[in-house]
CSV table of N, CA and C and ligand atoms in Angstrom, one decimal:
chain,number,residue,atom,x,y,z
A,1,MET,N,129.7,136.7,48.8
A,1,MET,CA,128.2,136.6,48.8
A,1,MET,C,127.7,135.6,49.6
A,2,ARG,N,128.3,134.6,49.0
A,2,ARG,CA,127.6,133.2,49.3
A,2,ARG,C,128.1,133.0,50.6
A,3,ALA,N,129.4,133.3,51.0
A,3,ALA,CA,129.9,133.3,52.6
A,3,ALA,C,128.8,134.0,53.8
A,4,VAL,N,128.4,135.4,53.2
A,4,VAL,CA,127.8,135.7,53.8
A,4,VAL,C,126.4,135.3,54.2
A,5,SER,N,125.5,134.7,53.1
A,5,SER,CA,124.4,134.1,53.4
A,5,SER,C,124.5,132.9,54.0
A,6,TRP,N,125.8,132.0,54.1
A,6,TRP,CA,126.1,130.7,55.0
A,6,TRP,C,125.9,131.7,56.4
A,7,ALA,N,126.8,132.6,56.8
A,7,ALA,CA,126.9,133.1,58.0
A,7,ALA,C,125.3,133.6,58.7
A,8,MET,N,124.8,134.0,57.6
A,8,MET,CA,123.4,134.8,58.1
A,8,MET,C,122.4,133.3,58.4
A,9,ALA,N,122.7,132.2,57.7
A,9,ALA,CA,121.7,131.4,57.9
A,9,ALA,C,122.1,130.6,59.3
A,10,ALA,N,123.3,130.3,59.6
A,10,ALA,CA,124.0,129.8,60.7
A,10,ALA,C,123.7,130.7,62.1
A,11,GLY,N,123.4,132.2,61.8
A,11,GLY,CA,123.0,133.2,62.9
A,11,GLY,C,121.6,132.8,63.1
A,12,LEU,N,120.7,132.1,61.9
A,12,LEU,CA,119.3,132.4,62.3
A,12,LEU,C,119.2,131.0,62.9
A,13,LEU,N,119.8,129.8,62.7
A,13,LEU,CA,119.8,128.8,63.5
A,13,LEU,C,119.9,128.9,64.7
A,14,LEU,N,121.1,129.4,65.3
A,14,LEU,CA,121.4,129.7,66.4
A,14,LEU,C,120.1,130.4,66.9
A,15,ALA,N,120.1,131.6,66.5
A,15,ALA,CA,118.8,132.3,67.1
A,15,ALA,C,117.5,131.5,67.6
A,16,ALA,N,116.9,130.4,66.4
A,16,ALA,CA,115.8,129.7,67.0
A,16,ALA,C,116.4,128.5,67.9
A,17,ALA,N,117.8,128.4,68.0
A,17,ALA,CA,118.1,127.1,69.0
A,17,ALA,C,117.8,127.8,70.5
A,18,CYS,N,118.4,129.3,70.4
A,18,CYS,CA,118.1,129.7,71.7
A,18,CYS,C,116.6,130.2,72.1
A,19,GLY,N,116.0,130.7,71.2
A,19,GLY,CA,114.4,130.4,71.5
A,19,GLY,C,113.9,129.6,72.3
A,20,ASN,N,114.3,128.1,72.0
A,20,ASN,CA,114.2,127.0,72.3
A,20,ASN,C,114.2,126.8,73.5
A,21,GLU,N,115.5,127.3,74.3
A,21,GLU,CA,116.3,127.1,75.2
A,21,GLU,C,115.3,126.7,76.5
A,22,GLY,N,114.4,127.5,76.5
A,22,GLY,CA,113.6,127.5,77.8
A,22,GLY,C,113.4,125.9,78.2
A,23,SER,N,112.9,125.6,77.0
A,23,SER,CA,112.2,123.7,76.9
A,23,SER,C,113.5,122.7,77.3
A,24,GLN,N,114.5,123.5,77.0
A,24,GLN,CA,115.5,122.8,77.1
A,24,GLN,C,116.3,122.5,78.7
A,25,ARG,N,116.1,123.4,79.2
A,25,ARG,CA,116.7,123.8,80.6
A,25,ARG,C,116.2,123.0,81.7
A,26,LEU,N,115.1,122.3,81.4
A,26,LEU,CA,114.6,121.4,82.5
A,26,LEU,C,115.2,119.9,82.5
A,27,ALA,N,114.7,119.1,83.7
A,27,ALA,CA,115.5,117.9,83.9
A,27,ALA,C,115.0,116.9,82.9
A,28,GLU,N,114.2,117.3,81.8
A,28,GLU,CA,113.4,116.6,80.7
A,28,GLU,C,113.1,117.7,79.7
A,29,PRO,N,113.3,117.2,78.4
A,29,PRO,CA,112.7,118.1,77.3
A,29,PRO,C,110.8,118.4,77.8
A,30,VAL,N,110.4,119.3,77.5
A,30,VAL,CA,109.2,119.5,77.9
A,30,VAL,C,108.7,120.7,76.6
A,31,THR,N,107.2,120.3,76.4
A,31,THR,CA,106.7,121.4,75.3
A,31,THR,C,105.8,122.8,76.3
A,32,ILE,N,106.2,123.7,75.8
A,32,ILE,CA,105.8,124.5,76.8
A,32,ILE,C,104.8,125.3,75.5
A,33,GLU,N,103.3,125.3,76.0
A,33,GLU,CA,102.4,126.1,75.2
A,33,GLU,C,101.7,127.0,75.9
A,34,GLY,N,101.8,128.2,75.4
A,34,GLY,CA,101.3,129.5,76.2
A,34,GLY,C,102.4,129.8,77.5
A,35,ASP,N,101.5,129.5,78.3
A,35,ASP,CA,102.2,129.6,79.8
A,35,ASP,C,101.8,128.2,80.6
A,36,ALA,N,101.8,127.3,79.9
A,36,ALA,CA,101.6,126.0,80.4
A,36,ALA,C,102.5,124.9,79.9
A,37,ILE,N,102.5,123.7,80.8
A,37,ILE,CA,103.1,122.6,80.3
A,37,ILE,C,102.1,121.4,80.1
A,38,LEU,N,101.3,121.0,79.1
A,38,LEU,CA,100.0,120.1,79.3
A,38,LEU,C,100.6,118.9,79.7
A,39,THR,N,101.4,118.3,79.6
A,39,THR,CA,101.9,116.9,79.9
A,39,THR,C,102.4,116.6,81.1
A,40,PRO,N,102.0,115.9,81.8
A,40,PRO,CA,102.8,115.5,83.3
A,40,PRO,C,104.1,115.2,82.9
A,41,LEU,N,105.1,115.5,83.9
A,41,LEU,CA,106.3,115.2,83.8
A,41,LEU,C,106.9,113.9,84.1
A,42,GLY,N,107.7,113.3,83.2
A,42,GLY,CA,108.2,112.1,84.0
A,42,GLY,C,107.0,110.7,83.6
A,43,GLY,N,105.8,111.5,82.8
A,43,GLY,CA,104.9,110.5,82.7
A,43,GLY,C,104.0,110.3,84.2
A,44,GLU,N,104.4,110.8,85.2
A,44,GLU,CA,104.0,110.2,86.5
A,44,GLU,C,102.2,110.8,86.7
A,45,THR,N,101.4,110.2,87.6
A,45,THR,CA,100.1,110.6,87.8
A,45,THR,C,100.1,111.1,89.1
A,46,GLY,N,100.2,112.4,89.6
A,46,GLY,CA,100.1,113.2,90.8
A,46,GLY,C,98.9,112.3,91.6
A,47,ASP,N,99.2,112.5,93.1
A,47,ASP,CA,98.0,112.0,94.1
A,47,ASP,C,98.5,113.2,94.9
A,48,ALA,N,97.1,113.6,95.1
A,48,ALA,CA,96.7,115.2,95.9
A,48,ALA,C,97.1,115.0,97.6
A,49,SER,N,97.4,113.6,98.1
A,49,SER,CA,97.3,114.0,99.3
A,49,SER,C,99.0,113.9,99.3
A,50,ARG,N,99.5,113.3,98.9
A,50,ARG,CA,101.1,113.4,98.6
A,50,ARG,C,101.3,114.9,98.4
A,51,GLY,N,100.8,115.2,97.6
A,51,GLY,CA,101.4,116.4,97.2
A,51,GLY,C,101.1,118.0,98.4
A,52,LYS,N,100.2,117.8,99.6
A,52,LYS,CA,100.1,118.8,100.3
A,52,LYS,C,101.0,118.5,101.1
A,53,ALA,N,101.4,116.7,101.5
A,53,ALA,CA,102.8,116.7,102.1
A,53,ALA,C,103.9,117.4,101.7
A,54,VAL,N,104.0,117.4,100.1
A,54,VAL,CA,105.3,117.8,99.5
A,54,VAL,C,105.4,119.3,99.9
A,55,PHE,N,104.2,120.2,100.2
A,55,PHE,CA,103.8,121.4,99.9
A,55,PHE,C,104.4,122.1,101.3
A,56,THR,N,104.1,121.1,102.6
A,56,THR,CA,104.2,121.6,103.9
A,56,THR,C,105.8,120.8,104.4
A,57,ASP,N,106.2,119.8,104.0
A,57,ASP,CA,107.5,119.4,104.3
A,57,ASP,C,108.6,120.0,104.0
A,58,ARG,N,109.3,120.3,105.3
A,58,ARG,CA,110.5,120.9,105.2
A,58,ARG,C,111.7,120.4,104.2
A,59,GLU,N,111.6,118.8,104.3
A,59,GLU,CA,112.6,117.9,103.3
A,59,GLU,C,112.1,117.8,102.2
A,60,GLN,N,111.0,118.2,101.9
A,60,GLN,CA,110.2,118.4,100.3
A,60,GLN,C,110.0,119.8,99.5
A,61,GLY,N,109.1,120.1,99.3
A,61,GLY,CA,109.1,121.2,98.4
A,61,GLY,C,109.0,122.5,99.7
A,62,HIS,N,108.6,122.2,100.8
A,62,HIS,CA,108.4,123.4,101.7
A,62,HIS,C,108.0,124.8,101.1
A,63,CYS,N,107.0,124.6,100.4
A,63,CYS,CA,106.5,125.8,99.8
A,63,CYS,C,106.0,126.7,100.6
A,64,VAL,N,105.1,126.3,102.1
A,64,VAL,CA,104.9,126.8,102.9
A,64,VAL,C,105.6,128.3,103.2
A,65,LEU,N,107.1,127.9,103.3
A,65,LEU,CA,108.2,128.9,103.6
A,65,LEU,C,107.6,130.4,103.1
A,66,CYS,N,106.9,130.2,102.1
A,66,CYS,CA,106.7,131.7,101.3
A,66,CYS,C,105.2,131.9,101.0
A,67,HIS,N,104.2,130.7,100.9
A,67,HIS,CA,103.0,130.7,100.6
A,67,HIS,C,101.9,130.0,101.7
A,68,ALA,N,101.0,130.6,102.1
A,68,ALA,CA,99.6,130.6,102.5
A,68,ALA,C,98.7,129.7,101.9
A,69,VAL,N,97.9,128.9,102.5
A,69,VAL,CA,96.6,128.5,102.0
A,69,VAL,C,95.7,128.4,103.3
A,70,ALA,N,94.6,129.0,103.0
A,70,ALA,CA,93.6,129.3,104.0
A,70,ALA,C,93.1,128.0,104.2
A,71,GLY,N,93.0,127.7,105.4
A,71,GLY,CA,92.3,126.3,105.9
A,71,GLY,C,93.5,125.4,106.0
A,72,LEU,N,94.6,125.4,105.7
A,72,LEU,CA,95.5,124.4,105.6
A,72,LEU,C,96.2,124.3,107.1
A,73,GLU,N,96.2,123.1,107.5
A,73,GLU,CA,97.2,123.1,109.0
A,73,GLU,C,98.6,122.9,109.1
A,74,ALA,N,99.4,124.2,109.4
A,74,ALA,CA,100.8,124.3,109.0
A,74,ALA,C,101.1,124.9,109.7
A,75,GLU,N,101.9,124.8,110.9
A,75,GLU,CA,102.6,125.7,111.8
A,75,GLU,C,102.8,126.9,111.5
A,76,PHE,N,103.6,127.4,110.4
A,76,PHE,CA,104.1,128.5,109.8
A,76,PHE,C,103.6,128.7,108.5
A,77,GLN,N,103.3,129.7,108.1
A,77,GLN,CA,102.9,129.8,106.3
A,77,GLN,C,103.5,131.4,106.0
A,78,GLY,N,104.1,131.5,105.4
A,78,GLY,CA,104.9,132.7,105.1
A,78,GLY,C,103.9,133.6,103.7
A,79,ASN,N,104.5,134.8,103.6
A,79,ASN,CA,103.7,135.4,102.7
A,79,ASN,C,104.5,136.1,101.8
A,80,VAL,N,105.8,135.5,101.4
A,80,VAL,CA,106.9,136.3,100.2
A,80,VAL,C,105.9,135.9,99.3
A,81,GLY,N,105.6,135.1,98.7
A,81,GLY,CA,104.6,134.7,97.7
A,81,GLY,C,103.2,135.1,98.0
A,82,PRO,N,102.3,135.1,96.9
A,82,PRO,CA,100.9,135.5,97.1
A,82,PRO,C,100.3,134.1,97.8
A,83,PRO,N,99.1,134.3,98.5
A,83,PRO,CA,98.4,133.4,99.1
A,83,PRO,C,97.8,132.2,97.8
A,84,LEU,N,98.0,131.0,98.0
A,84,LEU,CA,97.6,130.1,96.9
A,84,LEU,C,95.9,129.4,97.1
A,85,THR,N,95.4,130.2,98.0
A,85,THR,CA,93.9,130.0,98.5
A,85,THR,C,93.1,129.9,97.0
A,86,GLY,N,92.5,129.0,96.7
A,86,GLY,CA,91.7,129.0,95.7
A,86,GLY,C,92.4,128.9,94.2
A,87,LEU,N,93.6,128.6,94.5
A,87,LEU,CA,94.8,128.5,92.9
A,87,LEU,C,93.8,127.7,92.0
A,88,GLY,N,93.5,126.6,92.2
A,88,GLY,CA,92.4,125.8,91.2
A,88,GLY,C,91.3,126.5,90.7
A,89,ASP,N,91.0,127.7,91.1
A,89,ASP,CA,89.9,128.3,90.4
A,89,ASP,C,90.9,129.5,89.4
A,90,ARG,N,91.7,129.5,89.6
A,90,ARG,CA,92.6,130.8,88.7
A,90,ARG,C,93.4,130.0,87.5
A,91,LEU,N,94.0,128.9,88.0
A,91,LEU,CA,95.1,128.4,87.0
A,91,LEU,C,94.9,127.0,86.5
A,92,SER,N,95.4,126.3,85.5
A,92,SER,CA,94.9,125.1,84.7
A,92,SER,C,96.1,124.5,85.6
A,93,PRO,N,96.0,123.1,85.4
A,93,PRO,CA,97.1,122.3,86.2
A,93,PRO,C,98.3,122.4,85.0
A,94,GLY,N,98.0,122.8,83.6
A,94,GLY,CA,98.9,122.8,83.1
A,94,GLY,C,100.1,124.3,83.2
A,95,GLN,N,99.5,125.3,83.8
A,95,GLN,CA,99.9,126.7,84.1
A,95,GLN,C,100.4,126.0,85.8
A,96,ILE,N,99.9,125.6,86.3
A,96,ILE,CA,100.6,125.4,87.8
A,96,ILE,C,101.8,124.6,87.9
A,97,ARG,N,101.9,123.4,86.6
A,97,ARG,CA,102.8,123.0,86.2
A,97,ARG,C,103.8,123.8,86.1
A,98,LEU,N,103.8,124.7,85.2
A,98,LEU,CA,105.0,125.6,84.6
A,98,LEU,C,105.7,126.6,85.7
A,99,ARG,N,104.6,126.9,86.3
A,99,ARG,CA,105.0,127.9,87.5
A,99,ARG,C,106.0,127.2,88.6
A,100,ILE,N,105.6,125.9,88.8
A,100,ILE,CA,106.7,125.1,89.6
A,100,ILE,C,108.1,124.7,89.0
A,101,ALA,N,107.8,124.2,88.1
A,101,ALA,CA,108.8,123.6,87.1
A,101,ALA,C,109.8,124.8,86.9
A,102,ASP,N,109.3,126.1,86.6
A,102,ASP,CA,110.5,127.0,86.0
A,102,ASP,C,109.6,128.6,86.1
A,103,ALA,N,109.5,128.7,87.3
A,103,ALA,CA,108.9,129.8,87.5
A,103,ALA,C,109.7,131.0,87.2
A,104,GLN,N,111.0,130.7,86.9
A,104,GLN,CA,112.4,131.6,86.3
A,104,GLN,C,111.6,132.0,84.8
A,105,ARG,N,111.1,131.2,84.2
A,105,ARG,CA,110.5,131.6,83.1
A,105,ARG,C,109.4,132.6,82.7
A,106,ILE,N,108.6,132.5,84.0
A,106,ILE,CA,107.3,133.4,83.8
A,106,ILE,C,107.4,134.7,84.4
A,107,TRP,N,108.4,134.9,85.4
A,107,TRP,CA,108.9,135.8,86.3
A,107,TRP,C,110.4,135.7,86.4
A,108,PRO,N,111.3,136.1,85.5
A,108,PRO,CA,112.6,136.3,85.3
A,108,PRO,C,113.3,136.5,86.6
A,109,GLN,N,112.8,137.4,87.4
A,109,GLN,CA,113.5,138.2,88.8
A,109,GLN,C,113.0,137.7,89.9
A,110,THR,N,112.1,136.2,89.7
A,110,THR,CA,111.6,135.8,91.2
A,110,THR,C,112.4,135.3,92.1
A,111,VAL,N,112.1,135.4,93.0
A,111,VAL,CA,112.8,134.7,94.5
A,111,VAL,C,112.4,133.3,94.4
A,112,MET,N,111.4,133.1,93.6
A,112,MET,CA,110.6,131.2,93.8
A,112,MET,C,111.2,130.5,92.9
A,113,PRO,N,112.2,129.4,93.5
A,113,PRO,CA,113.2,128.5,92.7
A,113,PRO,C,112.3,128.0,91.5
A,114,SER,N,113.1,127.8,90.4
A,114,SER,CA,112.8,126.7,89.5
A,114,SER,C,112.7,125.5,89.8
A,115,TYR,N,112.2,124.6,90.1
A,115,TYR,CA,112.2,123.5,90.8
A,115,TYR,C,112.4,122.3,89.9
A,116,TYR,N,112.4,122.5,88.7
A,116,TYR,CA,112.7,121.5,87.8
A,116,TYR,C,113.8,121.8,86.9
A,117,ARG,N,114.5,122.8,87.1
A,117,ARG,CA,115.6,123.1,86.4
A,117,ARG,C,116.8,122.5,86.8
A,118,THR,N,117.7,122.1,85.6
A,118,THR,CA,118.9,121.7,85.8
A,118,THR,C,120.2,122.5,85.3
A,119,GLY,N,119.6,123.6,84.3
A,119,GLY,CA,120.5,124.0,83.4
A,119,GLY,C,120.3,125.9,83.8
A,120,GLY,N,121.4,126.6,83.9
A,120,GLY,CA,121.5,127.7,84.0
A,120,GLY,C,120.7,128.4,85.4
A,121,LEU,N,121.3,127.2,86.5
A,121,LEU,CA,120.4,127.9,87.5
A,121,LEU,C,121.6,129.1,88.3
A,122,ASN,N,120.8,130.0,89.1
A,122,ASN,CA,121.5,130.8,89.8
A,122,ASN,C,121.1,130.9,91.3
A,123,GLN,N,120.0,129.9,91.7
A,123,GLN,CA,119.6,130.4,93.1
A,123,GLN,C,119.8,129.0,93.8
A,124,VAL,N,120.2,127.6,93.1
A,124,VAL,CA,120.2,126.6,93.8
A,124,VAL,C,121.7,126.0,93.9
A,125,GLY,N,121.9,125.7,95.2
A,125,GLY,CA,123.5,125.3,95.8
A,125,GLY,C,124.2,124.4,95.1
A,126,GLU,N,125.4,124.5,94.5
A,126,GLU,CA,126.5,123.2,94.0
A,126,GLU,C,125.9,122.2,94.2
A,127,ALA,N,125.0,121.6,95.4
A,127,ALA,CA,125.0,120.3,95.8
A,127,ALA,C,124.2,120.0,94.4
A,128,TYR,N,123.2,120.6,94.3
A,128,TYR,CA,121.9,120.3,93.5
A,128,TYR,C,122.2,120.2,91.8
A,129,ARG,N,123.2,120.8,91.4
A,129,ARG,CA,123.7,120.8,89.7
A,129,ARG,C,123.5,119.5,89.4
A,130,GLY,N,122.5,119.3,88.1
A,130,GLY,CA,122.3,118.0,87.6
A,130,GLY,C,121.1,117.5,88.0
A,131,GLU,N,120.7,117.5,89.2
A,131,GLU,CA,119.3,117.4,89.8
A,131,GLU,C,118.6,118.4,90.2
A,132,PRO,N,117.3,118.2,89.5
A,132,PRO,CA,116.3,119.3,89.6
A,132,PRO,C,115.9,119.1,91.6
A,133,ALA,N,115.4,120.4,91.9
A,133,ALA,CA,115.3,120.3,93.5
A,133,ALA,C,114.2,119.6,93.8
A,134,LEU,N,113.2,119.3,92.7
A,134,LEU,CA,111.9,118.1,92.9
A,134,LEU,C,111.8,117.4,92.1
A,135,SER,N,111.6,116.0,92.1
A,135,SER,CA,111.5,115.2,91.1
A,135,SER,C,110.1,115.3,90.4
A,136,ALA,N,109.9,114.7,89.4
A,136,ALA,CA,109.0,114.7,88.4
A,136,ALA,C,107.5,114.3,89.2
A,137,ARG,N,107.7,113.2,90.2
A,137,ARG,CA,106.5,112.8,90.7
A,137,ARG,C,106.5,113.7,92.1
A,138,GLN,N,107.0,114.4,92.6
A,138,GLN,CA,106.8,115.6,93.5
A,138,GLN,C,106.2,116.7,92.7
A,139,ILE,N,106.5,117.0,91.6
A,139,ILE,CA,105.7,118.2,90.9
A,139,ILE,C,104.4,117.8,90.7
A,140,GLU,N,104.1,116.5,90.1
A,140,GLU,CA,103.0,115.9,89.9
A,140,GLU,C,102.0,116.0,90.8
A,141,ASP,N,102.7,115.6,92.1
A,141,ASP,CA,101.6,115.8,93.2
A,141,ASP,C,101.4,116.8,93.5
A,142,LEU,N,102.3,117.7,93.6
A,142,LEU,CA,101.8,119.6,93.9
A,142,LEU,C,100.6,119.9,93.3
A,143,VAL,N,100.9,119.6,91.7
A,143,VAL,CA,100.2,119.6,91.1
A,143,VAL,C,98.7,119.4,91.3
A,144,ALA,N,98.6,118.2,91.3
A,144,ALA,CA,97.1,117.3,91.8
A,144,ALA,C,96.6,118.0,92.9
A,145,TRP,N,97.7,118.5,94.1
A,145,TRP,CA,96.7,119.2,95.4
A,145,TRP,C,96.2,120.4,94.7
A,146,LEU,N,97.5,121.2,94.4
A,146,LEU,CA,97.0,122.8,94.4
A,146,LEU,C,96.1,122.5,93.3
A,147,SER,N,95.6,121.8,92.2
A,147,SER,CA,94.5,122.1,91.1
A,147,SER,C,93.1,121.8,92.2
A,148,THR,N,93.1,121.2,93.2
A,148,THR,CA,91.9,120.8,94.2
A,148,THR,C,91.4,122.0,94.9
A,149,LEU,N,92.4,122.9,95.0
A,149,LEU,CA,92.2,124.3,95.9
A,149,LEU,C,91.3,125.3,95.2
A,150,LYS,N,90.0,125.0,95.8
A,150,LYS,CA,88.9,125.9,95.2
A,150,LYS,C,88.2,126.7,96.1
A,151,THR,N,87.8,128.1,95.8
A,151,THR,CA,87.2,128.8,96.9
A,151,THR,C,86.0,128.5,97.3
A,152,GLN,N,85.1,127.9,96.6
A,152,GLN,CA,83.7,127.6,96.8
A,152,GLN,C,83.6,126.4,98.0
A,153,ASP,N,84.3,125.5,97.8
A,153,ASP,CA,83.8,124.4,98.9
A,153,ASP,C,85.5,124.2,99.9
A,154,GLY,N,86.0,125.4,100.4
A,154,GLY,CA,86.9,125.3,101.4
A,154,GLY,C,88.1,125.0,100.5
A,155,GLU,N,89.4,124.4,101.6
A,155,GLU,CA,90.6,124.3,100.7
A,155,GLU,C,90.9,123.0,100.6
A,156,GLU,N,90.0,121.8,101.3
A,156,GLU,CA,90.8,120.4,101.4
A,156,GLU,C,90.1,119.5,100.3
B,1,LIG,C1,111.4,131.8,98.3
B,1,LIG,C2,109.7,132.0,98.3
B,1,LIG,C3,109.1,131.2,97.4
B,1,LIG,C4,108.9,129.7,97.5
B,1,LIG,C5,110.0,128.7,98.4
B,1,LIG,C6,108.0,129.2,96.6
B,1,LIG,N1,107.4,130.2,96.1
B,1,LIG,FE1,105.9,130.1,94.8
B,1,LIG,N2,106.0,132.0,94.5
B,1,LIG,C7,106.7,133.0,95.1
B,1,LIG,C8,106.5,134.2,94.2
B,1,LIG,C9,107.2,136.0,95.0
B,1,LIG,C10,105.4,134.1,93.7
B,1,LIG,C11,104.9,135.1,92.9
B,1,LIG,C12,105.7,135.3,91.5
B,1,LIG,C13,106.9,136.7,91.4
B,1,LIG,O1,106.1,137.9,91.3
B,1,LIG,O2,107.8,136.7,91.9
B,1,LIG,C14,105.0,132.7,93.6
B,1,LIG,C15,104.4,132.4,92.5
B,1,LIG,C16,103.6,131.0,92.8
B,1,LIG,C17,102.5,130.9,92.1
B,1,LIG,C18,101.5,131.3,91.0
B,1,LIG,C19,100.6,131.8,91.9
B,1,LIG,C20,99.7,132.7,91.2
B,1,LIG,O3,98.5,133.1,91.8
B,1,LIG,O4,99.7,132.9,89.9
B,1,LIG,C21,102.2,129.3,92.4
B,1,LIG,C22,101.5,128.4,91.8
B,1,LIG,C23,103.4,129.1,93.0
B,1,LIG,N3,104.3,129.9,93.6
B,1,LIG,C24,103.6,127.6,93.8
B,1,LIG,C25,104.6,127.3,94.6
B,1,LIG,C26,105.0,125.8,95.1
B,1,LIG,C27,104.1,124.9,94.4
B,1,LIG,C28,106.2,126.0,95.9
B,1,LIG,C29,106.9,125.0,96.7
B,1,LIG,C30,107.5,123.8,95.4
B,1,LIG,C31,106.2,127.3,96.1
B,1,LIG,N4,105.9,128.0,95.2
B,1,LIG,C32,107.8,127.9,96.6
B,1,LIG,C33,107.3,132.3,95.9
B,1,LIG,C34,107.9,131.4,96.4
């Protein structure tokens, strides 16, 4: 009897640890509330103009590969992902942060990379193991810029 209850307790602990796995697979421990990460990553303060560059720059986020934003000056804007025009009206900064940091947590089958993940990756090449695809600062810059996108007053 006793052995069985110990085994059950261990199983419960394991289950609890696994349930929390989503918050430990990123480059830093984060608290996920609902579908949002409310605290800025790395304690960084995002800068919207840098974020716009991260969004379009091939060497950085290159989000335009899959996402268009009306009014954005960029040679090529893809449509694999939904347009992010007016995103600031639809999602809070915390919701945007989680979607960039760990898109696969929201949409398990998505083609969008989980940019702040370091664990359990199945899409990012060997070279990136242990390093998230984007830094905390780059993600905070993106969150700052994307939050400014409102349908009312244009997109800048
Ligand atoms: C390979 C294509 C791809 C790339 C690259 C990509 N995304 Fe996505 N993204 C998607 C898809 C597809 C979705 C929709 C989720 C789904 O159903 O898979 C999405 C959804 C989103 C959403 C939620 C939009 C909404 O209206 O709810 C945000 C925000 C977002 N992406 C931001 C970004 C940012 C920022 C980058 C660059 C760092 C980026 N994405 C790069 C494909 C991509």
